[in-house]
PDB file of C-alpha atoms in Angstrom:
ATOM      1  CA  MET T 902      95.465 104.605  82.915  1.00 61.00           C
ATOM      2  CA  ILE T 903      94.004 108.032  81.965  1.00 70.00           C
ATOM      3  CA  GLN T 904      93.674 108.758  78.262  1.00 81.00           C
ATOM      4  CA  LYS T 905      95.307 111.826  76.917  1.00 84.00           C
ATOM      5  CA  GLU T 906      92.210 113.370  76.433  1.00 87.00           C
ATOM      6  CA  ARG T 907      91.164 113.215  79.673  1.00 86.00           C
ATOM      7  CA  VAL T 908      94.077 114.430  81.265  1.00 88.00           C
ATOM      8  CA  GLU T 909      93.390 117.450  78.785  1.00 89.00           C
ATOM      9  CA  GLU T 910      90.056 117.783  80.267  1.00 91.00           C
ATOM     10  CA  LEU T 911      91.501 117.968  83.564  1.00 89.00           C
ATOM     11  CA  ARG T 912      93.758 120.637  82.930  1.00 91.00           C
ATOM     12  CA  GLU T 913      90.949 123.180  80.943  1.00 93.00           C
ATOM     13  CA  ARG T 914      89.064 122.315  84.278  1.00 92.00           C
ATOM     14  CA  LEU T 915      91.617 123.097  86.931  1.00 92.00           C
ATOM     15  CA  GLY T 916      92.531 126.198  84.894  1.00 92.00           C
ATOM     16  CA  ARG T 917      88.632 127.697  85.784  1.00 93.00           C
ATOM     17  CA  VAL T 918      88.380 126.564  88.699  1.00 92.00           C
ATOM     18  CA  ASP T 919      88.720 129.760  91.415  1.00 91.00           C
ATOM     19  CA  TRP T 920      92.001 129.555  92.940  1.00 89.00           C
ATOM     20  CA  ASN T 921      91.822 132.429  95.134  1.00 90.00           C
ATOM     21  CA  LYS T 922      90.013 130.524  97.748  1.00 88.00           C
ATOM     22  CA  LEU T 923      93.406 129.528  98.561  1.00 87.00           C
ATOM     23  CA  HIS T 924      95.465 132.479  98.568  1.00 87.00           C
ATOM     24  CA  LYS T 925      92.401 134.095 101.126  1.00 90.00           C
ATOM     25  CA  ILE T 926      93.879 131.414 103.873  1.00 89.00           C
ATOM     26  CA  ASP T 927      95.475 132.349 106.478  1.00 90.00           C
ATOM     27  CA  PRO T 928      99.476 131.278 105.264  1.00 87.00           C
ATOM     28  CA  SER T 929     100.612 129.614 107.910  1.00 91.00           C
ATOM     29  CA  ASP T 930      97.305 127.021 107.808  1.00 89.00           C
ATOM     30  CA  VAL T 931      99.489 124.996 105.388  1.00 91.00           C
ATOM     31  CA  ASP T 932      96.999 121.804 106.606  1.00 91.00           C
ATOM     32  CA  LEU T 933      93.621 124.132 105.563  1.00 91.00           C
ATOM     33  CA  GLN T 934      95.186 125.061 102.169  1.00 91.00           C
ATOM     34  CA  TRP T 935      96.651 121.864 101.494  1.00 91.00           C
ATOM     35  CA  ASN T 936      92.705 120.363 102.171  1.00 91.00           C
ATOM     36  CA  LEU T 937      91.040 123.093 100.058  1.00 92.00           C
ATOM     37  CA  PHE T 938      93.486 122.542  97.264  1.00 92.00           C
ATOM     38  CA  MET T 939      92.947 118.547  97.253  1.00 92.00           C
ATOM     39  CA  LYS T 940      89.489 119.024  97.434  1.00 92.00           C
ATOM     40  CA  LEU T 941      89.130 121.427  94.238  1.00 92.00           C
ATOM     41  CA  PHE T 942      91.139 118.961  92.393  1.00 91.00           C
ATOM     42  CA  LYS T 943      89.342 115.600  94.149  1.00 91.00           C
ATOM     43  CA  THR T 944      86.365 117.283  92.485  1.00 92.00           C
ATOM     44  CA  GLU T 945      87.675 118.331  89.209  1.00 91.00           C
ATOM     45  CA  PHE T 946      89.178 114.445  88.835  1.00 90.00           C
ATOM     46  CA  ASP T 947      86.436 112.943  90.117  1.00 89.00           C
ATOM     47  CA  ASN T 948      84.059 114.558  87.041  1.00 89.00           C
ATOM     48  CA  VAL T 949      86.509 114.162  84.775  1.00 89.00           C
ATOM     49  CA  CYS T 950      87.878 110.408  85.066  1.00 83.00           C
ATOM     50  CA  PRO T 951      84.804 108.937  87.185  1.00 83.00           C
ATOM     51  CA  LEU T 952      85.335 105.363  89.157  1.00 80.00           C
ATOM     52  CA  ARG T 953      83.208 102.916  86.851  1.00 78.00           C
ATOM     53  CA  LYS T 954      82.719  99.656  88.278  1.00 79.00           C
ATOM     54  CA  MET T 955      84.148  96.927  86.134  1.00 78.00           C
ATOM     55  CA  ASN T 956      82.666  93.338  85.812  1.00 81.00           C
ATOM     56  CA  THR T 957      85.362  90.573  85.287  1.00 79.00           C
ATOM     57  CA  PRO T 958      84.883  87.469  85.273  1.00 80.00           C
ATOM     58  CA  ARG T 959      84.629  85.270  88.191  1.00 74.00           C
ATOM     59  CA  LYS T 960      87.635  83.385  89.103  1.00 69.00           C
ATOM     60  CA  ARG T 961      87.618  79.876  90.646  1.00 65.00           C
ATOM     61  CA  ASN T 962      89.262  80.055  93.781  1.00 57.00           C
ATOM     62  CA  THR T 963      92.831  77.901  93.144  1.00 56.00           C
ATOM     63  CA  LYS T 964      94.294  78.618  95.695  1.00 56.00           C
ATOM     64  CA  ARG T 965      94.440  75.299  98.344  1.00 58.00           C
ATOM     65  CA  SER T 966      95.552  75.522 101.989  1.00 61.00           C
ATOM     66  CA  LEU T 967      98.665  73.178 101.998  1.00 59.00           C
ATOM     67  CA  PRO T 968      99.349  70.439 104.590  1.00 61.00           C
ATOM     68  CA  SER T 969     101.500  71.637 107.518  1.00 75.00           C
ATOM     69  CA  SER T 970     104.042  69.208 108.761  1.00 83.00           C
ATOM     70  CA  GLN T 971     105.161  69.947 112.511  1.00 87.00           C
ATOM     71  CA  LYS T 972     108.285  71.038 111.519  1.00 88.00           C
ATOM     72  CA  THR T 973     106.969  73.854 109.428  1.00 88.00           C
ATOM     73  CA  SER T 974     104.241  74.661 111.893  1.00 88.00           C
ATOM     74  CA  GLU T 975     107.169  74.674 114.922  1.00 89.00           C
ATOM     75  CA  CYS T 976     109.563  76.816 112.925  1.00 89.00           C
ATOM     76  CA  LYS T 977     106.732  79.159 112.081  1.00 89.00           C
ATOM     77  CA  ARG T 978     105.850  79.811 115.669  1.00 88.00           C
ATOM     78  CA  ARG T 979     109.966  80.465 116.170  1.00 88.00           C
ATOM     79  CA  LEU T 980     109.325  83.292 113.463  1.00 86.00           C
ATOM     80  CA  ASP T 981     106.417  85.026 114.710  1.00 87.00           C
ATOM     81  CA  ILE T 982     108.695  84.994 118.110  1.00 87.00           C
ATOM     82  CA  LEU T 983     111.746  86.368 116.876  1.00 86.00           C
ATOM     83  CA  HIS T 984     109.646  88.708 114.465  1.00 86.00           C
ATOM     84  CA  GLN T 985     107.900  90.029 117.615  1.00 85.00           C
ATOM     85  CA  CYS T 986     112.161  89.965 119.495  1.00 84.00           C
ATOM     86  CA  LYS T 987     113.624  91.991 116.295  1.00 82.00           C
ATOM     87  CA  GLN T 988     111.082  95.050 116.723  1.00 77.00           C
ATOM     88  CA  GLY T 989     112.716  96.006 120.270  1.00 71.00           C
ATOM     89  CA  ASN T 990     116.361  94.331 120.164  1.00 75.00           C
ATOM     90  CA  ALA T 991     118.279  93.940 117.362  1.00 77.00           C
ATOM     91  CA  ILE T 992     120.206  91.126 118.367  1.00 81.00           C
ATOM     92  CA  PHE T 993     117.553  88.818 117.401  1.00 83.00           C
ATOM     93  CA  THR T 994     118.043  90.368 113.551  1.00 86.00           C
ATOM     94  CA  GLU T 995     120.280  87.865 112.452  1.00 87.00           C
ATOM     95  CA  ALA T 996     118.414  84.564 114.297  1.00 87.00           C
ATOM     96  CA  TYR T 997     115.379  86.405 112.784  1.00 88.00           C
ATOM     97  CA  LYS T 998     116.452  86.328 109.181  1.00 90.00           C
ATOM     98  CA  LYS T 999     117.664  82.678 109.097  1.00 91.00           C
ATOM     99  CA  THR T1000     115.000  81.189 110.295  1.00 90.00           C
ATOM    100  CA  LYS T1001     112.817  83.076 107.926  1.00 91.00           C
ATOM    101  CA  GLU T1002     115.280  81.441 104.921  1.00 93.00           C
ATOM    102  CA  GLU T1003     114.381  77.785 107.176  1.00 92.00           C
ATOM    103  CA  TYR T1004     110.811  78.781 106.615  1.00 92.00           C
ATOM    104  CA  ASP T1005     110.984  79.823 103.120  1.00 92.00           C
ATOM    105  CA  GLY T1006     112.823  76.098 102.187  1.00 92.00           C
ATOM    106  CA  LEU T1007     110.109  74.443 104.303  1.00 91.00           C
ATOM    107  CA  LEU T1008     107.552  75.826 102.481  1.00 90.00           C
ATOM    108  CA  LYS T1009     108.696  75.902  99.568  1.00 92.00           C
ATOM    109  CA  MET T1010     109.402  71.948  99.715  1.00 91.00           C
ATOM    110  CA  GLU T1011     106.302  70.824 101.136  1.00 90.00           C
ATOM    111  CA  LYS T1012     104.223  73.003  98.444  1.00 89.00           C
ATOM    112  CA  SER T1013     105.994  71.121  95.784  1.00 89.00           C
ATOM    113  CA  GLN T1014     106.005  67.908  97.445  1.00 89.00           C
ATOM    114  CA  THR T1015     102.220  68.672  97.242  1.00 87.00           C
ATOM    115  CA  PHE T1016     101.956  69.612  93.498  1.00 86.00           C
ATOM    116  CA  LYS T1017     104.013  66.569  92.695  1.00 88.00           C
ATOM    117  CA  ASN T1018     101.265  64.451  95.301  1.00 87.00           C
ATOM    118  CA  THR T1019      98.873  66.160  92.924  1.00 87.00           C
ATOM    119  CA  ILE T1020     100.003  65.719  89.022  1.00 87.00           C
ATOM    120  CA  ARG T1021     100.681  62.205  90.042  1.00 88.00           C
ATOM    121  CA  SER T1022      97.434  60.911  91.239  1.00 88.00           C
ATOM    122  CA  SER T1023      95.565  62.618  89.131  1.00 84.00           C
ATOM    123  CA  ASP T1024      94.042  60.902  86.204  1.00 85.00           C
ATOM    124  CA  ASN T1025      93.590  64.268  83.634  1.00 84.00           C
ATOM    125  CA  LYS T1026      97.337  65.344  84.294  1.00 79.00           C
ATOM    126  CA  SER T1027      97.493  68.545  81.524  1.00 82.00           C
ATOM    127  CA  LYS T1028      93.988  69.615  83.869  1.00 81.00           C
ATOM    128  CA  SER T1029      96.114  69.253  87.058  1.00 76.00           C
ATOM    129  CA  LEU T1030      98.933  70.940  85.755  1.00 72.00           C
TER     130      LEU T1030
END
């Protein structure tokens, strides 16, 4: 989020830019005008609002790969095939939607079961949650 003071400073700086360069370009060459405008604007914007590198605490990688059942793998293969087929033919769209719902349901069920098993087998239930 940009602070109000920065926005005001940007307005002042943009007010001092020599925009006559834009008017000297042939009006039919909109691309060249746009590129010059963006270059002038970005230069001022970058001066007022420079990108800063922020140090953020590193997060532990908590994303685990879930075990995938054969049923889920087969459903995913069907889904991938239907996705390719529906790109060229609307007939496959309905089949794709149904298979996508089935696949999402299978993933949700597997994820739920995996977490239940992890919590059930854990010594420290609070930490597992």
